[in-house]
Tab-separated table of C-alpha atoms in Angstrom:
chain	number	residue	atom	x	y	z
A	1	UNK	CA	-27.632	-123.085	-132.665
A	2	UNK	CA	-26.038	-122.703	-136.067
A	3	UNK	CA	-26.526	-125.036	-139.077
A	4	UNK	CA	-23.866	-127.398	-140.641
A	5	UNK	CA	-21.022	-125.231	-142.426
A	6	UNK	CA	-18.112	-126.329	-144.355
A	7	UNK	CA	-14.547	-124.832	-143.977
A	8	UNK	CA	-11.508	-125.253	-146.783
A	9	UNK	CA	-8.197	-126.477	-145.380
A	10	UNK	CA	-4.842	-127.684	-146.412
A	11	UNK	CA	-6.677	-128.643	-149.973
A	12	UNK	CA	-9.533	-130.468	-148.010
A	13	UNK	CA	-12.886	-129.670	-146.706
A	14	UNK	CA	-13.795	-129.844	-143.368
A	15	UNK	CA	-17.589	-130.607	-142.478
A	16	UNK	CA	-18.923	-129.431	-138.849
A	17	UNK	CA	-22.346	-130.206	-137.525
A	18	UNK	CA	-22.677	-134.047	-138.167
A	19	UNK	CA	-25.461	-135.425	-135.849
A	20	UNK	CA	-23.765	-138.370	-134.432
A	21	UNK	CA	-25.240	-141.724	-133.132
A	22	UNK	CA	-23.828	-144.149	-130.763
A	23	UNK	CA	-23.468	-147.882	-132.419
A	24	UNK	CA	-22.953	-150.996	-130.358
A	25	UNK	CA	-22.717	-154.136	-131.419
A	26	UNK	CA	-23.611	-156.667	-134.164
A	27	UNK	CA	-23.174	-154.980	-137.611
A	28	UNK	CA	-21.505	-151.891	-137.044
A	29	UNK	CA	-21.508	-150.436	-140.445
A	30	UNK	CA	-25.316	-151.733	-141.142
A	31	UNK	CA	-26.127	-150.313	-138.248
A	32	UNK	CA	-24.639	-146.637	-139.701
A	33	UNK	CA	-26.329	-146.837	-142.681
A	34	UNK	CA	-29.338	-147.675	-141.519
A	35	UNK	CA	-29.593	-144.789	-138.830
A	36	UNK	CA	-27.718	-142.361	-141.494
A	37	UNK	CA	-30.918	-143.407	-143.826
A	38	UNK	CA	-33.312	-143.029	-141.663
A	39	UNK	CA	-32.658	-139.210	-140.938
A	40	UNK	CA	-32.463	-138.715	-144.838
A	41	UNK	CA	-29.235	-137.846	-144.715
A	42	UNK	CA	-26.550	-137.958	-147.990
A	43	UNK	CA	-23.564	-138.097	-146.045
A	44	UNK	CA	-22.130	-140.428	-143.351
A	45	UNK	CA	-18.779	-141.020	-141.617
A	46	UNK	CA	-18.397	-144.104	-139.620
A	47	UNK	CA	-14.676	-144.787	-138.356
A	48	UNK	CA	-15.804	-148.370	-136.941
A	49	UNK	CA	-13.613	-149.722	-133.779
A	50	UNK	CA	-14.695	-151.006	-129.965
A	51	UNK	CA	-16.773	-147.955	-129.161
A	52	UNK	CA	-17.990	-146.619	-131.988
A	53	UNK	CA	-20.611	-143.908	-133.579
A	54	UNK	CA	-21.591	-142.651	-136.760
A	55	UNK	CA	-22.008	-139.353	-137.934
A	56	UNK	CA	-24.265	-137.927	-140.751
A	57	UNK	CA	-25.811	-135.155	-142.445
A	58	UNK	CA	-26.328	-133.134	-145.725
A	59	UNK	CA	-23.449	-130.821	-146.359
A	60	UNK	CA	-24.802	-129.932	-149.828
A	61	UNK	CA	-22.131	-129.036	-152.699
A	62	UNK	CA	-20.222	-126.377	-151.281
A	63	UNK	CA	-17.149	-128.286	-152.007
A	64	UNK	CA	-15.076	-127.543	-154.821
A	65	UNK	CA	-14.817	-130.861	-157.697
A	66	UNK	CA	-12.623	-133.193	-156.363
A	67	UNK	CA	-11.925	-132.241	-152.931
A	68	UNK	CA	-12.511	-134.676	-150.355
A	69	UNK	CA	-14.678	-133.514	-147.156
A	70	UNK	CA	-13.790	-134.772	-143.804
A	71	UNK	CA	-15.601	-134.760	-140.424
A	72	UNK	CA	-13.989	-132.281	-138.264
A	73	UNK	CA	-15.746	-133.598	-135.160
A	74	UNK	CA	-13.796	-137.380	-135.982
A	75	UNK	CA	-10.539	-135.426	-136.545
A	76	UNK	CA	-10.775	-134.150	-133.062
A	77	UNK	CA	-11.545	-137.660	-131.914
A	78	UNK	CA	-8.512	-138.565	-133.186
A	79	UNK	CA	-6.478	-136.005	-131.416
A	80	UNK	CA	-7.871	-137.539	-128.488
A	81	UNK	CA	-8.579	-141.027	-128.394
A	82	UNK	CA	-7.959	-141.518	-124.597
A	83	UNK	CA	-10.080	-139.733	-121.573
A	84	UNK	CA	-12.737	-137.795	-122.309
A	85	UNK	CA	-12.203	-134.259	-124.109
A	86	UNK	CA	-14.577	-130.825	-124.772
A	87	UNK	CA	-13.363	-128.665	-127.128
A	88	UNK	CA	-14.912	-124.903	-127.235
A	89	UNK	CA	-13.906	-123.297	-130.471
A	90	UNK	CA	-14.753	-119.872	-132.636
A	91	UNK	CA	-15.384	-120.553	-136.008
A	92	UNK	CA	-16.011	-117.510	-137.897
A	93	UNK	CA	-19.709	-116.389	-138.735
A	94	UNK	CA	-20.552	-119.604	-137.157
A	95	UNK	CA	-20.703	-119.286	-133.867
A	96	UNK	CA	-19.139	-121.271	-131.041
A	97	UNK	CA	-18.114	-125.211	-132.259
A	98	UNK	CA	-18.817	-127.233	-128.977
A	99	UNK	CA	-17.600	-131.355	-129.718
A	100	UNK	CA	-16.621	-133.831	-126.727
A	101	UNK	CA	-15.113	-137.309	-127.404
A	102	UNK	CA	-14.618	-140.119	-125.290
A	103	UNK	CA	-12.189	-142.625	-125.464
A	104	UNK	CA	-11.661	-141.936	-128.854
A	105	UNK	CA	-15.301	-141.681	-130.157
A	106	UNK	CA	-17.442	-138.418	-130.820
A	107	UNK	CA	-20.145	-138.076	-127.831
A	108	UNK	CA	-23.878	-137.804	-129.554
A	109	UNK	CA	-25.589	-134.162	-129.583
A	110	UNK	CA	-22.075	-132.202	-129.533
A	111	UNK	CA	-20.181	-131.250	-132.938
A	112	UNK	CA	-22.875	-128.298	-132.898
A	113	UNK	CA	-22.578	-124.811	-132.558
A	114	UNK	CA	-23.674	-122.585	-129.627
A	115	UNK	CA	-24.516	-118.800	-130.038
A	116	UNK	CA	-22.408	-117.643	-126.939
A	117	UNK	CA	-19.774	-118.954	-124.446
A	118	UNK	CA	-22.444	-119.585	-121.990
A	119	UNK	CA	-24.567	-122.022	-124.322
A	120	UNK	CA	-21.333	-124.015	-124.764
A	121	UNK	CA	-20.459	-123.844	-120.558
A	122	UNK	CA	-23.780	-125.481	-119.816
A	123	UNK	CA	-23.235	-128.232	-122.534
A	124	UNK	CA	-19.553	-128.682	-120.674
A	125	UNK	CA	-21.674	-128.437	-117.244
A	126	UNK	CA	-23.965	-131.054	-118.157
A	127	UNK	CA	-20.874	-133.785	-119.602
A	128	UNK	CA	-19.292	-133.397	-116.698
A	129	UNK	CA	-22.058	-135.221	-114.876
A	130	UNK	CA	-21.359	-138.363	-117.348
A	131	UNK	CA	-17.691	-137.966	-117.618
A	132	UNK	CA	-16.303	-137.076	-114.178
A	133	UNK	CA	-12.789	-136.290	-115.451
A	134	UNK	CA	-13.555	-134.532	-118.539
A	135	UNK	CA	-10.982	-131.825	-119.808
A	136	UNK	CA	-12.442	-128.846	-121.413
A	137	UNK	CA	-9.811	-127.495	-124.099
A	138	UNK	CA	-11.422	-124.241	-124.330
A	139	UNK	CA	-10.195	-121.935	-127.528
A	140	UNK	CA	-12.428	-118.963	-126.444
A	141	UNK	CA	-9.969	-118.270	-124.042
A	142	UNK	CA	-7.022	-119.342	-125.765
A	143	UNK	CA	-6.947	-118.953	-129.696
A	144	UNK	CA	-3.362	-121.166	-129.785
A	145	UNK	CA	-5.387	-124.066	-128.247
A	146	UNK	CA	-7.267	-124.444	-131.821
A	147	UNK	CA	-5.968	-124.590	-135.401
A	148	UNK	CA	-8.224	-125.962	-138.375
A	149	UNK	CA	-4.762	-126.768	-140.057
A	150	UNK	CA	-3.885	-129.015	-137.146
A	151	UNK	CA	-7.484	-130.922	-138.124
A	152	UNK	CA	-7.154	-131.030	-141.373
A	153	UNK	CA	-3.545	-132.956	-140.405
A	154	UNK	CA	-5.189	-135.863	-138.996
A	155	UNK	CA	-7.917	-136.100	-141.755
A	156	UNK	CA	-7.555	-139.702	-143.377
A	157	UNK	CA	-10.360	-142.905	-144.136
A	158	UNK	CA	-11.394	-142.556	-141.202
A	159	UNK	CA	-12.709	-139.141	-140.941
A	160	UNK	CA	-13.871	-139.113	-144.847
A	161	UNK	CA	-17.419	-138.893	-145.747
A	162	UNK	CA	-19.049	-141.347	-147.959
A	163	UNK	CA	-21.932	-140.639	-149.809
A	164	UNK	CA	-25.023	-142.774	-149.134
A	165	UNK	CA	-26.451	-144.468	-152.376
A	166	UNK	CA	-30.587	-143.893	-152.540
A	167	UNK	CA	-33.173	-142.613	-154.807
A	168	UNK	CA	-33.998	-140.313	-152.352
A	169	UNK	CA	-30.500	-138.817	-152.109
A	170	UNK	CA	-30.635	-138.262	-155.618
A	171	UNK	CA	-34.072	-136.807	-155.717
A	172	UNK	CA	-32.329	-134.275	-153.275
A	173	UNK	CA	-29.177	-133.575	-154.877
A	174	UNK	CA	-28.163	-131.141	-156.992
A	175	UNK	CA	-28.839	-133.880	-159.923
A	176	UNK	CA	-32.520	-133.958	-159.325
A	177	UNK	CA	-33.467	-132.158	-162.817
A	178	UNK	CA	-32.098	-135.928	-164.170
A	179	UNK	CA	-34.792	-138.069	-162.695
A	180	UNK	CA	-37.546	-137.633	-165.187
A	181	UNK	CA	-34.414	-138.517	-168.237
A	182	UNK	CA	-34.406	-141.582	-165.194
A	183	UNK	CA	-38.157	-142.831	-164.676
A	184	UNK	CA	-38.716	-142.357	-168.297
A	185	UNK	CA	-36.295	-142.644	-170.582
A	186	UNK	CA	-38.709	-143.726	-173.693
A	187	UNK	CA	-39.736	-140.111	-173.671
A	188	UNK	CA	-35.774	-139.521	-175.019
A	189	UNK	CA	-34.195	-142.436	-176.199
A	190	UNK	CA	-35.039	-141.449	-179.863
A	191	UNK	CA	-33.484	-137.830	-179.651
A	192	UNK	CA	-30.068	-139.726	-178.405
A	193	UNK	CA	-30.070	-143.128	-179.420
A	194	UNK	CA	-27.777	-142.479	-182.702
A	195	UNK	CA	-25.223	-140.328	-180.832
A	196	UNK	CA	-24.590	-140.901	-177.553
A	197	UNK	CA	-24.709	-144.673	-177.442
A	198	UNK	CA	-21.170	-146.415	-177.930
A	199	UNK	CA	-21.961	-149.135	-180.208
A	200	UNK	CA	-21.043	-152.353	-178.368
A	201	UNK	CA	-22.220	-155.156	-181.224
A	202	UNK	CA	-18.685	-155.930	-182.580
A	203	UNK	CA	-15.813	-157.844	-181.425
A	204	UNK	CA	-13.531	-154.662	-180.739
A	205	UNK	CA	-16.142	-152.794	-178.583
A	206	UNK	CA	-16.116	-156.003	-176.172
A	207	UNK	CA	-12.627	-156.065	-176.099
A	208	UNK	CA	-12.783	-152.378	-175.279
A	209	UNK	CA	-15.324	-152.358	-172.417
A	210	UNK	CA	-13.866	-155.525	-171.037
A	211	UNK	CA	-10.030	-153.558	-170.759
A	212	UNK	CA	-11.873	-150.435	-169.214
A	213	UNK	CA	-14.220	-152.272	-166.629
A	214	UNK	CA	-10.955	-154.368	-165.834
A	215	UNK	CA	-8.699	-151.472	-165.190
A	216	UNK	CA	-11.027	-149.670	-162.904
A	217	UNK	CA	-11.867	-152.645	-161.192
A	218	UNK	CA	-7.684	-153.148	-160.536
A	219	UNK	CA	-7.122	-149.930	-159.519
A	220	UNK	CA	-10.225	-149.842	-156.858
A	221	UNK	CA	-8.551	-153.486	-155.350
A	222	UNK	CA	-4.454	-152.215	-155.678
A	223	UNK	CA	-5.617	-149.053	-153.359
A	224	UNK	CA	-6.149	-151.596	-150.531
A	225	UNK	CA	-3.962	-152.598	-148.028
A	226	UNK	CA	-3.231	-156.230	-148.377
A	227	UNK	CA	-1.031	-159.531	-148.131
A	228	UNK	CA	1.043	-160.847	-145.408
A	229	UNK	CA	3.994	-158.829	-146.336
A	230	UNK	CA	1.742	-155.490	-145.138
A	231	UNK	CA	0.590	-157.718	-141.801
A	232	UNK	CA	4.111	-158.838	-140.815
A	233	UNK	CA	5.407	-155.214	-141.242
A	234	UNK	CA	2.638	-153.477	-139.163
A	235	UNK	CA	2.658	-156.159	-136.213
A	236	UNK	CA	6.092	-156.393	-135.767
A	237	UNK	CA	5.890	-152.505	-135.208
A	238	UNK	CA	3.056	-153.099	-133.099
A	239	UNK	CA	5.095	-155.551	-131.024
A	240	UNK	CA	7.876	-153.586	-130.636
A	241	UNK	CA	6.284	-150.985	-128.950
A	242	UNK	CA	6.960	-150.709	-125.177
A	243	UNK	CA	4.828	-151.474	-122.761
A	244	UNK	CA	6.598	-148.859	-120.123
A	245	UNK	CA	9.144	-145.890	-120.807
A	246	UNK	CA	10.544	-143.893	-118.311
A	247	UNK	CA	8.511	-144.421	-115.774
A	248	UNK	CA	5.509	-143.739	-118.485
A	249	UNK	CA	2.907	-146.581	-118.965
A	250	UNK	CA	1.252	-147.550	-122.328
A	251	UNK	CA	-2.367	-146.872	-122.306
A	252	UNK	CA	-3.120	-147.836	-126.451
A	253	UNK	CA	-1.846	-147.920	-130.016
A	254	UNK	CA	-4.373	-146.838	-132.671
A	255	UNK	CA	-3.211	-147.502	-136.442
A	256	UNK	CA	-4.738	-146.555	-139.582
A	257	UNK	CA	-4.145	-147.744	-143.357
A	258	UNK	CA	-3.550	-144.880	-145.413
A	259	UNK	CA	-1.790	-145.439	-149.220
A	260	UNK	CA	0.955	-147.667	-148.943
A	261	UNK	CA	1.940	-146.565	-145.430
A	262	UNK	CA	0.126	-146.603	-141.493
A	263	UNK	CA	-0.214	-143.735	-139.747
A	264	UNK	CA	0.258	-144.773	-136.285
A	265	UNK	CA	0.302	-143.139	-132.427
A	266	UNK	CA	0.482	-144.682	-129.053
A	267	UNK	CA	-0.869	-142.505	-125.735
A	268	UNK	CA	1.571	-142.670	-122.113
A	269	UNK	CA	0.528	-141.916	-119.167
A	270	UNK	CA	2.874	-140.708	-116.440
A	271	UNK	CA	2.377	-144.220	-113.892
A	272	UNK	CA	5.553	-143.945	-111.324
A	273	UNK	CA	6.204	-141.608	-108.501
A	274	UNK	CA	8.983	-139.483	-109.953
A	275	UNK	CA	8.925	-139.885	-113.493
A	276	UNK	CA	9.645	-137.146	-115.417
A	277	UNK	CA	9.220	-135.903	-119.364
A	278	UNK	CA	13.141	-135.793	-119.500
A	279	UNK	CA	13.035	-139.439	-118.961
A	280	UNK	CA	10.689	-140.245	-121.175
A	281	UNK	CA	12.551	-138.565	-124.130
A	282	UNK	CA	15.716	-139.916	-123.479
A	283	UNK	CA	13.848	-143.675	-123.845
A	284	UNK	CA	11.688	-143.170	-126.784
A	285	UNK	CA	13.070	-145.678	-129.831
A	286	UNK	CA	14.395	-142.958	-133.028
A	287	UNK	CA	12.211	-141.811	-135.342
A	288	UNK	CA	8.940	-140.869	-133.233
A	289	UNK	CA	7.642	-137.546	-133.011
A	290	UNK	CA	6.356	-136.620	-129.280
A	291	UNK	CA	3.126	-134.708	-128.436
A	292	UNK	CA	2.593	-133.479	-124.974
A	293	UNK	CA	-1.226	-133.547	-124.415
A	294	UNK	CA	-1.652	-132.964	-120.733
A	295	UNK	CA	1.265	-132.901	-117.790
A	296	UNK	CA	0.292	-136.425	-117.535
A	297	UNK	CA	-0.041	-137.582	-120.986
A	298	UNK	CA	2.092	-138.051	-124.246
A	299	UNK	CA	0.967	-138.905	-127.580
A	300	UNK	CA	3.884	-140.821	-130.062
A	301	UNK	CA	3.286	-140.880	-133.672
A	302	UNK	CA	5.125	-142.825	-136.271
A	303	UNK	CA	4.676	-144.027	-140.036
A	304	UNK	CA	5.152	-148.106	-141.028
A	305	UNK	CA	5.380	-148.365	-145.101
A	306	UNK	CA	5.397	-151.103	-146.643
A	307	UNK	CA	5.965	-152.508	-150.623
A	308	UNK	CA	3.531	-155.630	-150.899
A	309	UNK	CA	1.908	-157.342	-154.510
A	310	UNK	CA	-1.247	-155.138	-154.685
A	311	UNK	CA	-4.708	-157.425	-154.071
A	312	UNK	CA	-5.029	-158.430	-157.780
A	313	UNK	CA	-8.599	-158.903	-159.472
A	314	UNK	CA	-7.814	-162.540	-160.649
A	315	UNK	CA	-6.398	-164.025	-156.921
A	316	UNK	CA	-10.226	-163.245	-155.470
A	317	UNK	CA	-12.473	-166.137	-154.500
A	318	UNK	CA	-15.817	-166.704	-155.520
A	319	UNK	CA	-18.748	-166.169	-152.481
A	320	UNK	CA	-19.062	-169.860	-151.932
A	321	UNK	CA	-15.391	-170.274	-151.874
A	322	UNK	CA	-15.174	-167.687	-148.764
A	323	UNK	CA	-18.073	-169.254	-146.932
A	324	UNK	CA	-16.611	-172.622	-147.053
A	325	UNK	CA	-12.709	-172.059	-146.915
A	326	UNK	CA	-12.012	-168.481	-145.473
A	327	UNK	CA	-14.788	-168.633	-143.078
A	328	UNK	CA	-13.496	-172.607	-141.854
A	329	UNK	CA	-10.324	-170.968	-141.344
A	330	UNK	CA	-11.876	-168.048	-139.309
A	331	UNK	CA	-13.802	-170.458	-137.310
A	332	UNK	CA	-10.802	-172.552	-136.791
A	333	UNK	CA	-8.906	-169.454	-134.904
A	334	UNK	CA	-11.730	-167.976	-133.218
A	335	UNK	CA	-10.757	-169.813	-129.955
A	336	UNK	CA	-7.563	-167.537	-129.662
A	337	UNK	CA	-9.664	-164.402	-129.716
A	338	UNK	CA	-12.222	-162.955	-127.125
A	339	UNK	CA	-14.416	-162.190	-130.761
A	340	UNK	CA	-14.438	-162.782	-134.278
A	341	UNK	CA	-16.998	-161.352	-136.581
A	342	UNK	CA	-17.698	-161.076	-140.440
A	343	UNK	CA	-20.618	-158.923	-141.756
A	344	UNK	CA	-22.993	-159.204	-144.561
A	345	UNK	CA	-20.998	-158.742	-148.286
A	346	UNK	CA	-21.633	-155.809	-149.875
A	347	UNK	CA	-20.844	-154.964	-153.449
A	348	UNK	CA	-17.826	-152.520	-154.064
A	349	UNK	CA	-18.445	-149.365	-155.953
A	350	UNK	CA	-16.649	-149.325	-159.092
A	351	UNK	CA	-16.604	-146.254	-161.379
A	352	UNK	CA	-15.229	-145.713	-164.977
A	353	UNK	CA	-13.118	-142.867	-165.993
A	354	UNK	CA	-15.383	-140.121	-167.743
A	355	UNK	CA	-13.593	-139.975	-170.859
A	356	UNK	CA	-14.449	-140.234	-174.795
A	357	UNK	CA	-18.139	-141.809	-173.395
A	358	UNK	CA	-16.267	-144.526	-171.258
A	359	UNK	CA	-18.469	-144.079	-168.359
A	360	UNK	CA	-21.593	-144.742	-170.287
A	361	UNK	CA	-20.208	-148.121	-170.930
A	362	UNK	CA	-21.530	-151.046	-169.065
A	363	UNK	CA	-20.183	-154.007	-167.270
A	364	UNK	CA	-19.564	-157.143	-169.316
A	365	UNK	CA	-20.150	-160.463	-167.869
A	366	UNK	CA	-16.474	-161.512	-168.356
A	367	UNK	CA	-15.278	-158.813	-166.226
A	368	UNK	CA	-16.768	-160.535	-162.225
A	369	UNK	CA	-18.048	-157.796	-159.718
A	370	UNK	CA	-16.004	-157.605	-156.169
A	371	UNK	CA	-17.470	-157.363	-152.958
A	372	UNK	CA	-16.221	-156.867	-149.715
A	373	UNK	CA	-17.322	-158.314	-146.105
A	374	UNK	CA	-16.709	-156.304	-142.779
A	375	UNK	CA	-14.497	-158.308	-140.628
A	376	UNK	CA	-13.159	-157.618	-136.839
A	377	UNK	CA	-11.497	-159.642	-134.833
A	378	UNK	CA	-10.641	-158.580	-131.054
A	379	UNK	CA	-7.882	-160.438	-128.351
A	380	UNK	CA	-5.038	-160.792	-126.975
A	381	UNK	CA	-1.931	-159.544	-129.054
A	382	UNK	CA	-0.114	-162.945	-129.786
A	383	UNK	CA	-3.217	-164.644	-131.275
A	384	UNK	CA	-3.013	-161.356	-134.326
A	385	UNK	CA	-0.285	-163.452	-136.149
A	386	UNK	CA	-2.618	-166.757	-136.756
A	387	UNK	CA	-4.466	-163.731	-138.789
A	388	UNK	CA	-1.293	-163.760	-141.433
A	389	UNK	CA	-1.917	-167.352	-143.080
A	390	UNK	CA	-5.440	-166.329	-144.828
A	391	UNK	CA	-4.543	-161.997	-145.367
A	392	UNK	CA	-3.967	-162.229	-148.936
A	393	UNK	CA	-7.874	-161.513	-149.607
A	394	UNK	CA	-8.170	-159.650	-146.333
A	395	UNK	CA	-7.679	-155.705	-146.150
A	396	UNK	CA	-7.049	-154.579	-142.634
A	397	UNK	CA	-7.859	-150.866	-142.532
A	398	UNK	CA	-7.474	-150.082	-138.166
A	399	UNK	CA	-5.729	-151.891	-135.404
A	400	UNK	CA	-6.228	-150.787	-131.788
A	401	UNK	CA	-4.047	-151.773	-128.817
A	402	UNK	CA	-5.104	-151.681	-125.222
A	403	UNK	CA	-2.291	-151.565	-122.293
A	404	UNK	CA	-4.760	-153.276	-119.602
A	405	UNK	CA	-2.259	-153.946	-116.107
A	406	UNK	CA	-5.793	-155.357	-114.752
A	407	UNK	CA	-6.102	-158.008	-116.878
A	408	UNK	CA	-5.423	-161.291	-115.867
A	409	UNK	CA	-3.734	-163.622	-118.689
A	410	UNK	CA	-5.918	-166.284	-120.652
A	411	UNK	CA	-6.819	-167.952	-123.848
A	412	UNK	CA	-9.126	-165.262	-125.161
A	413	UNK	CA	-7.804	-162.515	-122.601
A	414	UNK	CA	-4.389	-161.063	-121.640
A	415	UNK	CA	-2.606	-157.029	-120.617
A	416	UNK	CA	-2.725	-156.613	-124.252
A	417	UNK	CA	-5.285	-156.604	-126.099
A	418	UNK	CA	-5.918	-156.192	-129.648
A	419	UNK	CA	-8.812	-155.335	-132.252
A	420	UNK	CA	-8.618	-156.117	-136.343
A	421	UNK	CA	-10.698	-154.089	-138.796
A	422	UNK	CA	-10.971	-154.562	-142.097
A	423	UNK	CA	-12.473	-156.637	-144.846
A	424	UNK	CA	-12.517	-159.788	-146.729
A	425	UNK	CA	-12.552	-159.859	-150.571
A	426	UNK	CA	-14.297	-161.904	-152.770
A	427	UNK	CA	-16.113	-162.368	-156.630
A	428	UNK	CA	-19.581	-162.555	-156.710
C-alpha cells in the first residue's frame, strides 16, 4: 500500500492516509492526543461527537505557507454521516484510496491506499462482515462518483489538522537545525544579545507588549462562536426542522460552527409506503439545497448566521470562578440531560504577529492567559435551552440531532435527542 500523499484543492490541502483510532468515552480529546503521541505523529484531526475517532500522521511540509490541510478521509465522513459507506477512488500516482465511515465516523485501518481494484474488493469483502448494509461508492467504475473539489467543499474545523505541540515533533520537523540555538543558548546569546532583543526596561516597551499580547489574545477569543444571541439563533433552526416531510422521516441534524455562520444538513429517509421525491420537494421549507444520496435517502443543507458581541478578553472568569459558579450551574441542569461532561482545561495557543520583532516579545503579567475546557452535553432536545443562561463563556462548536421513533419519552430520554460540543472559557 502507498504512503500518505497530499493533494491541492480549491486553495486547501487535502491529507490522505491518516491512521485512525476509535475513541470512546471519558476524555475524548485526551484520549486523541494521547494515542496521536504515542505513534509519534505531528499531525492529528479529531472531529469529537457520540462515536468518535481520531486520525493522525506526519504529512511533512508539502503544503504551501499558509494553506490549511484537511483530512480527506473526515470530509468523506461528512458526506456521509448516516449508514455505513466504502468509497473506492483513483488518485493519481497513488494508487487506489479505499476509506469506509460509519455513522458518520471514519472506520480504523481504511483511508489507505491499495495497489489494485482487487486489494480494495477484499477490504470491501471483509467490512461487509461488520457492516451488513454497507454501500460501496465505487469510483473505479464510475469517475463522476468522485470529485476532490466536492471534498475540499465540506472541509471546515472539523476536518482541519492541528499540529501536536512536543519536543519530539520539533526534533522532527523541518526546524530541527534550531534545537542546539534551543538546549544551549549561552553558546549565542553574546553574538545577538545587542540586536535582536527588543529592549523591554522602559515604560513605553510595556505599554507596547501589553497592546500586542492583548490584541492577539482578542482576536484568538472574537473567532469563537459565542453568547446567547448565537444559541437562540441556531436552536430555533434546530427546532424548526421537521420531524417528517412527505412521507420522508428525519434520521439526524449535524451542525458545525464555522466564522460567524453554521453550516448545517439534516439526512431523510424514505419511511411510508408510497412516498415519493416529488413530495418531498414540494414540502421542504425555502432556502435548502437538496442532495439525493441513495433512492432512499436525502441530505438538506442550510446556513444559520448570526451577529452576536464577540467573547471579549475582559468578560472571562478566573479558574476558581468556573469551578465554583459555572460548574454549580452545570451540575444544577445535569438532571435534564442523559450526560453532561467537562474535561481537563487546557491553555489556548496564542501567537503574535511576526512583524518589526513582535513575535519575539513575551507575555506580560498584566495581559491573563485563556484556557479552554472541553464540554458535551447529550439529551433530549427541550432540555438544550436551560444551556442559554450560562453561554456567554461557552463556545459551542457541533450539535447533533437524532430522530429516534423507538424512544420512549423521559426526563433524560425522548424521540429527539441532542448532543452539545464545545468549550468553556476561562483566565488562568
Amino acid at each position: 500500500m502507498a504512503a500518505m500523499t497530499q493533494r491541492e484543492c480549491s486553495g486547501l490541502v487535502l491529507v490522505f492516509g491518516l491512521a485512525w483510532e476509535p475513541v470512546i468515552g471519558g476524555d475524548g480529546r485526551a484520549q486523541a492526543l494521547g494515542a496521536s503521541r504515542r505513534a509519534g505523529s505531528t499531525h492529528m484531526v479529531f472531529p469529537g461527537g457520540v462515536m468518535a475517532a481520531v486520525g493522525h500522521g506526519s504529512p511533512g511540509g508539502g503544503a504551501r505557507r499558509g494553506m490549511a490541510m484537511h483530512s480527506a478521509a473526515q470530509c468523506v465522513a461528512s458526506l456521509h454521516a448516516a449508514g455505513s459507506v466504502l468509497l473506492m477512488a483513483p488518485i493519481e500516482n497513488m494508487g487506489v484510496w479505499t476509506v469506509a465511515c460509519h455513522e458518520g465516523t471514519v472506520v480504523s485501518r481504511t483511508d489507505c491506499f491499495c495497489d489494485s481494484a482487487a486489494q480494495a474488493g477484499r477490504i470491501a469483502d471483509e467490512l461487509r462482515q461488520v457492516y451488513a448494509q454497507l454501500q460501496v461508492i465505487d469510483a473505479l467504475a464510475d469517475p463522476s462518483m468522485f470529485s476532490l473539489e466536492v471534498l475540499a467543499g465540506q472541509a471546515g474545523r472539523h476536518s482541519q489538522l492541528e499540529r501536536i505541540a512536543s519536543l519530539r515533533n520539533l526534533a522532527a520537523g523541518r526546524w530541527r537545525w534550531l534545537l542546539p540555538a534551543l538546549l544551549v543558548p549561552g553558546l549565542l546569546y553574546p553574538a545577538w544579545r545587542d540586536e535582536a532583543v527588543p529592549d523591554m526596561s522602559g515604560p513605553a516597551s510595556e505599554a507596547n507588549a501589553h497592546a500586542l499580547w492583548r490584541d492577539a489574545t482578542e482576536r484568538q477569543l472574537a473567532a469563537r462562536q459565542t453568547g446567547t444571541v448565537a444559541g437562540e439563533a441556531l436552536l430555533r433552526s434546530v427546532y424548526a426542522v421537521p420531524a417528517g416531510i412527505g412521507g420522508w422521516s428525519l434520521l439526524h441534524v449535524i451542525c458545525q460552527a464555522e466564522g460567524a455562520r453554521w453550516n448545517c444538513q439534516a439526512v431523510y429517509v424514505r419511511g411510508q409506503a408510497g412516498a415519493d421525491n416529488e413530495a418531498f420537494f414540494r414540502e421542504i421549507p425555502s432556502g435548502w439545497k437538496v442532495q439525493v444520496m441513495a433512492l432512499d435517502q436525502i441530505r438538506v443543507r442550510w446556513h444559520v448566521s448570526h451577529r452576536d458581541a464577540p467573547l471579549r478578553l475582559d468578560v472571562l472568569q478566573g479558574r476558581e470562578t468556573t469551578d465554583r459558579s459555572l460548574l454549580s450551574a452545570l451540575q444544577h441542569i445535569e438532571p435534564a440531560f442523559e450526560r453532561v461532561s467537562v474535561g481537563q482545561p487546557e491553555a489556548m495557543t496564542v501567537v503574535l504577529p511576526d512583524t518589526d520583532g513582535a513575535a519575539a516579545i513575551a507575555r506580560p503579567p498584566s495581559v491573563p492567559r485563556v484556557a479552554r475546557r472541553p464540554l458535551q452535553l447529550s439529551g433530549p432536545l427541550r432540555s438544550a435551552a436551560l444551556l442559554l443562561a450560562h453561554a456567554q463563556p461557552i463556545s459551542l462548536s457541533r450539535i447533533e440531532l437524532a430522530h429516534r421513533s423507538e424512544a420512549v419519552a423521559a426526563l433524560r430520554d425522548s424521540r429527539l435527542n441532542i448532543v452539545l460540543t464545545g468549550d468553556i472559557h476561562e483566565t488562568m
